[in-house]
Coordinates of C-alpha atoms in Angstrom, one line a residue:
M1245 CA -3.4 9.2 24.0
P1246 CA -1.1 11.4 22.0
S1247 CA -1.7 14.5 24.1
V1248 CA -0.9 12.6 27.1
I1249 CA 2.5 11.4 25.8
L1250 CA 3.5 15.0 24.9
I1251 CA 2.9 16.1 28.4
A1252 CA 4.7 13.3 30.0
M1253 CA 7.8 13.2 27.9
E1254 CA 10.0 15.2 25.4
L1255 CA 9.1 15.1 21.7
S1256 CA 12.8 14.5 21.0
E1257 CA 12.7 11.2 23.0
I1258 CA 9.7 10.0 20.9
E1259 CA 11.7 10.9 17.9
A1260 CA 14.7 9.1 18.7
F1261 CA 12.6 5.8 19.6
V1262 CA 10.8 5.8 16.2
T1263 CA 14.1 6.6 14.3
I1264 CA 15.9 3.7 16.0
H1265 CA 13.1 1.5 15.0
R1266 CA 13.1 2.5 11.6
A1267 CA 16.8 2.7 11.1
G1268 CA 17.4 -0.7 12.8
G1269 CA 20.0 0.5 15.1
F1270 CA 21.2 3.4 17.6
T1271 CA 24.4 4.2 15.2
R1272 CA 22.2 4.7 12.1
A1273 CA 19.5 6.8 14.2
A1274 CA 22.4 9.0 15.5
E1275 CA 23.5 9.7 11.8
L1276 CA 19.8 10.5 10.8
L1277 CA 19.3 12.7 13.8
H1278 CA 22.7 14.5 13.5
L1279 CA 23.3 13.5 17.3
S1280 CA 26.0 11.5 19.0
Q1281 CA 25.3 7.9 19.8
P1282 CA 25.5 8.6 23.6
A1283 CA 22.9 11.5 23.2
V1284 CA 20.6 8.9 21.4
S1285 CA 20.9 6.4 24.1
R1286 CA 20.5 9.0 26.8
R1287 CA 17.2 10.0 25.3
I1288 CA 15.9 6.4 25.2
E1289 CA 17.1 5.8 28.8
L1290 CA 14.8 8.8 29.8
L1291 CA 12.0 7.4 27.7
E1292 CA 12.3 4.0 29.3
R1293 CA 12.3 5.6 32.8
E1294 CA 9.1 7.6 32.2
L1295 CA 7.5 4.5 30.6
G1296 CA 8.9 2.2 33.4
A1297 CA 9.7 -0.7 31.0
P1298 CA 12.7 -1.2 28.4
L1299 CA 11.7 -0.5 24.9
F1300 CA 14.5 -2.4 23.1
E1301 CA 16.4 -5.6 23.4
R1302 CA 20.1 -5.4 22.7
L1303 CA 21.2 -8.4 20.7
S1304 CA 24.6 -9.5 19.3
S1305 CA 22.9 -9.3 15.9
G1306 CA 21.4 -5.7 16.5
I1307 CA 18.2 -4.7 18.4
R1308 CA 14.5 -5.5 18.5
L1309 CA 11.5 -3.9 20.1
T1310 CA 10.4 -5.4 23.5
E1311 CA 6.7 -6.2 24.2
A1312 CA 6.6 -2.6 25.7
G1313 CA 8.3 -1.0 22.7
L1314 CA 5.7 -2.8 20.2
A1315 CA 2.7 -1.6 22.5
F1316 CA 4.2 1.9 22.5
L1317 CA 5.3 2.2 18.8
P1318 CA 2.0 3.1 17.0
Y1319 CA 1.2 5.9 19.7
A1320 CA 4.7 7.3 18.9
Q1321 CA 4.1 7.2 15.4
Q1322 CA 0.9 8.9 15.7
V1323 CA 2.4 11.8 17.6
L1324 CA 5.2 12.3 15.0
A1325 CA 2.7 12.2 12.2
G1326 CA 0.4 14.9 14.2
I1327 CA 3.4 17.0 14.4
S1328 CA 4.1 16.7 10.7
D1329 CA 0.5 17.4 10.0
G1330 CA 0.9 20.6 12.2
R1331 CA 3.8 21.8 10.3
T1332 CA 2.1 21.3 6.9
A1333 CA -0.9 23.2 8.1
V1334 CA 1.4 26.2 8.9
H1335 CA 3.3 26.0 5.6
A1336 CA 0.1 25.7 3.8
L1337 CA -1.1 29.1 5.1
E1338 CA 2.1 30.6 3.0
E1339 CA 1.5 29.1 -0.4
E1340 CA -1.3 26.2 -0.7
E1341 CA -0.5 25.2 -4.3
Q1342 CA 3.2 24.5 -3.7
G1343 CA 5.1 21.9 -1.6
T1344 CA 5.7 18.2 -1.7
I1345 CA 3.1 15.3 -1.6
T1346 CA 4.1 11.9 -0.9
F1347 CA 1.9 9.4 -2.8
A1348 CA 2.2 5.8 -2.0
L1349 CA 0.8 3.2 -4.6
V1350 CA 0.6 -0.5 -5.6
G1351 CA 3.2 -0.7 -8.1
T1352 CA 1.1 -2.5 -10.9
L1353 CA -1.2 0.6 -10.7
A1354 CA 1.7 2.8 -12.5
S1355 CA 1.0 0.8 -15.6
T1356 CA -2.7 2.0 -15.9
K1357 CA -4.3 5.3 -17.1
L1358 CA -3.8 6.6 -13.5
T1359 CA -0.3 7.5 -14.6
T1360 CA -2.0 9.8 -17.0
H1361 CA -3.7 11.4 -14.1
L1362 CA -0.5 12.1 -12.2
Q1363 CA 1.1 13.5 -15.4
A1364 CA -1.9 15.7 -15.9
F1365 CA -1.7 17.0 -12.2
R1366 CA 1.9 17.5 -12.6
E1367 CA 1.6 19.6 -15.7
T1368 CA -1.5 21.5 -14.1
Y1369 CA 0.3 22.3 -10.8
P1370 CA 4.1 22.4 -11.6
R1371 CA 4.8 24.1 -8.2
I1372 CA 3.7 20.8 -6.4
R1373 CA 6.3 18.1 -6.4
L1374 CA 5.0 14.5 -6.3
R1375 CA 7.2 12.0 -4.3
L1376 CA 6.0 8.5 -5.4
R1377 CA 6.6 5.4 -3.3
T1378 CA 5.2 1.9 -4.5
A1379 CA 4.3 -1.1 -2.1
R1380 CA 1.5 -3.7 -1.7
S1381 CA -1.9 -2.7 -0.7
D1382 CA -1.5 -3.3 2.9
E1383 CA 1.7 -1.6 3.1
V1384 CA 0.6 1.3 1.2
S1385 CA -2.1 1.8 4.2
T1386 CA 0.7 1.4 6.7
L1387 CA 2.7 4.2 5.1
V1388 CA -0.4 6.4 5.2
Q1389 CA -1.4 5.5 8.7
Q1390 CA 2.2 6.2 10.0
G1391 CA 2.4 9.5 8.3
D1392 CA 5.0 8.5 5.8
A1393 CA 2.7 9.2 2.9
H1394 CA 0.0 11.9 2.5
L1395 CA -2.0 9.7 0.2
G1396 CA -2.2 6.2 -1.0
L1397 CA -3.4 4.3 -3.9
R1398 CA -4.5 0.7 -3.3
Y1399 CA -6.9 -1.9 -4.2
F1400 CA -10.2 -2.3 -2.3
A1401 CA -11.3 0.1 0.6
D1402 CA -9.1 -0.3 3.9
P1403 CA -11.3 -1.5 6.6
R1404 CA -9.2 0.6 9.4
P1405 CA -11.3 2.9 11.3
D1406 CA -8.6 5.8 11.0
I1407 CA -8.4 5.3 7.2
H1408 CA -10.8 7.2 4.8
S1409 CA -11.1 5.6 1.4
L1410 CA -12.3 7.3 -1.6
F1411 CA -13.2 5.7 -5.0
A1412 CA -10.9 6.3 -7.9
I1413 CA -11.5 3.6 -10.7
N1414 CA -12.5 0.0 -11.2
E1415 CA -9.6 -2.1 -12.5
P1416 CA -10.6 -5.1 -14.8
L1417 CA -9.7 -8.5 -13.6
L1418 CA -9.1 -10.8 -16.6
V1419 CA -8.8 -14.4 -17.0
I1420 CA -5.2 -15.3 -18.4
S1421 CA -3.3 -18.5 -19.5
A1422 CA 0.1 -19.5 -20.9
A1423 CA 0.3 -18.3 -24.5
H1424 CA 0.3 -21.9 -25.7
S1425 CA -1.6 -23.4 -22.9
R1426 CA -2.6 -27.1 -22.8
F1427 CA -5.6 -26.4 -21.2
G1428 CA -8.8 -26.3 -23.1
T1429 CA -9.5 -25.0 -26.4
S1430 CA -7.4 -22.0 -28.1
E1431 CA -10.4 -19.6 -27.8
P1432 CA -12.8 -20.6 -24.8
T1433 CA -15.7 -18.2 -24.5
E1434 CA -17.7 -20.2 -21.7
P1435 CA -16.6 -20.9 -18.1
A1436 CA -17.3 -24.6 -18.5
A1437 CA -14.1 -24.8 -20.9
L1438 CA -12.1 -24.4 -17.9
L1439 CA -13.6 -27.3 -15.9
G1440 CA -10.9 -29.1 -14.0
V1441 CA -8.2 -26.6 -15.0
P1442 CA -6.1 -25.5 -11.9
W1443 CA -6.3 -21.8 -10.6
V1444 CA -3.3 -19.9 -9.4
T1445 CA -4.6 -17.6 -6.5
F1446 CA -3.6 -15.9 -3.5
P1447 CA -4.0 -17.5 0.1
R1448 CA -7.4 -16.9 1.6
S1449 CA -6.0 -16.2 5.0
S1450 CA -6.7 -12.9 6.5
G1451 CA -2.9 -12.2 6.9
S1452 CA -2.4 -12.1 2.9
S1453 CA -2.4 -9.0 1.2
G1454 CA -3.9 -10.7 -1.6
E1455 CA -6.9 -12.3 0.3
P1456 CA -9.7 -10.0 -1.2
F1457 CA -8.6 -11.2 -4.6
A1458 CA -8.8 -14.8 -3.5
R1459 CA -12.2 -14.4 -2.0
L1460 CA -13.4 -12.5 -5.3
L1461 CA -12.1 -15.6 -7.5
E1462 CA -13.8 -18.1 -5.1
R1463 CA -17.2 -16.4 -5.7
Q1464 CA -16.7 -16.6 -9.5
L1465 CA -15.7 -20.1 -9.3
V1466 CA -18.7 -21.1 -7.1
R1467 CA -21.1 -18.9 -9.5
H1468 CA -20.0 -20.9 -12.5
E1469 CA -19.7 -24.4 -10.9
L1470 CA -15.8 -24.5 -11.1
D1471 CA -15.2 -24.7 -7.4
T1472 CA -13.8 -28.3 -7.6
A1473 CA -10.9 -27.1 -9.4
E1474 CA -7.5 -27.4 -7.7
R1475 CA -6.0 -24.1 -6.1
I1476 CA -2.3 -23.4 -6.6
V1477 CA -1.9 -21.0 -3.8
I1478 CA 0.8 -18.4 -4.1
D1479 CA 1.3 -15.0 -2.1
S1480 CA 3.2 -13.1 -4.6
L1481 CA 1.7 -11.7 -8.0
T1482 CA 5.0 -11.9 -9.6
A1483 CA 5.3 -15.6 -8.8
Q1484 CA 1.6 -16.2 -9.9
K1485 CA 2.5 -14.9 -13.3
R1486 CA 5.6 -16.9 -13.6
L1487 CA 3.6 -20.1 -12.7
I1488 CA 1.0 -19.2 -15.3
E1489 CA 3.5 -18.6 -18.1
A1490 CA 4.9 -22.0 -17.2
D1491 CA 1.3 -23.6 -17.7
F1492 CA 0.8 -24.7 -14.3
G1493 CA -2.9 -23.2 -14.3
V1494 CA -4.8 -20.2 -15.4
G1495 CA -5.4 -17.0 -13.2
L1496 CA -7.8 -13.9 -12.6
L1497 CA -5.3 -11.1 -12.5
P1498 CA -5.5 -7.3 -12.7
A1499 CA -5.1 -5.9 -16.3
S1500 CA -2.4 -3.5 -15.4
S1501 CA -0.3 -6.5 -13.9
I1502 CA 0.1 -8.4 -17.1
E1503 CA 0.6 -5.4 -19.6
E1504 CA 4.4 -6.5 -19.9
E1505 CA 3.6 -10.2 -20.3
L1506 CA 1.0 -9.5 -22.8
H1507 CA 3.4 -7.4 -24.8
L1508 CA 6.1 -10.0 -24.6
G1509 CA 3.7 -12.7 -25.7
T1510 CA 4.1 -15.0 -22.7
V1511 CA 0.5 -14.9 -21.6
R1512 CA -2.9 -14.5 -23.4
V1513 CA -6.4 -13.2 -22.1
L1514 CA -9.0 -15.8 -22.4
P1515 CA -12.3 -14.2 -23.8
I1516 CA -14.7 -15.7 -21.0
A1517 CA -16.7 -12.5 -20.2
A1518 CA -18.7 -14.3 -17.5
L1519 CA -15.6 -14.8 -15.3
Q1520 CA -14.1 -11.5 -16.0
T1521 CA -14.9 -9.0 -13.3
S1522 CA -13.3 -5.9 -11.6
V1523 CA -11.9 -4.5 -8.3
P1524 CA -12.1 -0.9 -6.9
V1525 CA -8.9 1.2 -6.8
M1526 CA -9.2 3.6 -3.8
I1527 CA -7.4 6.8 -2.7
I1528 CA -6.7 6.7 0.9
H1529 CA -5.4 9.2 3.6
R1530 CA -5.7 9.4 7.4
R1531 CA -9.2 10.5 8.7
Q1532 CA -7.4 12.9 11.2
A1533 CA -4.7 14.1 8.9
Y1534 CA -4.5 17.7 8.0
L1535 CA -5.0 17.8 4.3
S1536 CA -3.5 21.0 2.7
R1537 CA -5.2 22.4 -0.5
A1538 CA -2.2 21.1 -2.5
V1539 CA -3.1 17.4 -1.1
R1540 CA -6.8 17.8 -1.8
L1541 CA -6.3 18.5 -5.2
L1542 CA -4.8 15.5 -6.4
P1543 CA -8.0 13.3 -5.3
A1544 CA -10.1 15.9 -6.9
M1545 CA -8.2 15.6 -10.2
F1546 CA -8.7 11.8 -10.0
S1547 CA -12.3 11.9 -9.5
S1548 CA -12.8 14.7 -12.5
Q1549 CA -10.3 12.6 -14.8
S1550 CA -12.2 9.3 -14.0
S1551 CA -15.7 10.7 -14.6
T1552 CA -14.6 12.1 -18.1
S1553 CA -12.7 8.9 -19.1

């Protein structure tokens, strides 16, 4: 599909379309492209004529994509990502251990030992600049898929066929409660001590970014006959921690996500080894992306650091 698009239309038209979508309007897109607004509008008119359908709806409050625009968007993004890969491939011939790597990661993972790996990489390859972006796991994948990030670091493997997932580390999941909880004994060691205690968890719907965590918790509760407990369903890790701090229930959360709360003393880890588990943290990239030597060095360092830690 991308090769057909390039034959039928100008790259500048595709770039204008994607930039308008990302910028949220024609005026801001014109500024980013260093063009006049009429010039940007003209490119969209030509593109719409070639496609035979309008791509944007002009509203009093701004713009939004039409159904045709929504259908065309992923292909346009793939074309631009491919061009970016081509530029990277050419520049890599000049000097492979310098340049910029855009690395998207789940924010809580910046608190783990993975930060040490990033520091080691920066010290080992000082001529490579790391640009970091934080997002949720699904958003990390989208940034990588669209070519806005060379690599991503997220929880669980991504099921999309155009994303390659490489194991980095296992992240512990710990049972936590409010520091002075009304639930159970002060130091419970067996799952039965939490019988009837509510659990704060992510939604199990497929649209939730925390759905894999919710499924994992369900397996643990069923395994230890705690599945009759009330679920307090919250699609926000931060909100979950606030509810646990307020003693609405207990949770099974990534260790890296509760470091600040443990330091402040607002939550505590319950030493119930049978309920504790772990989730895989994966490095991801687009399968068809050109990976320069500089980009390939980062996953390699993660693998070597993880095997020795």
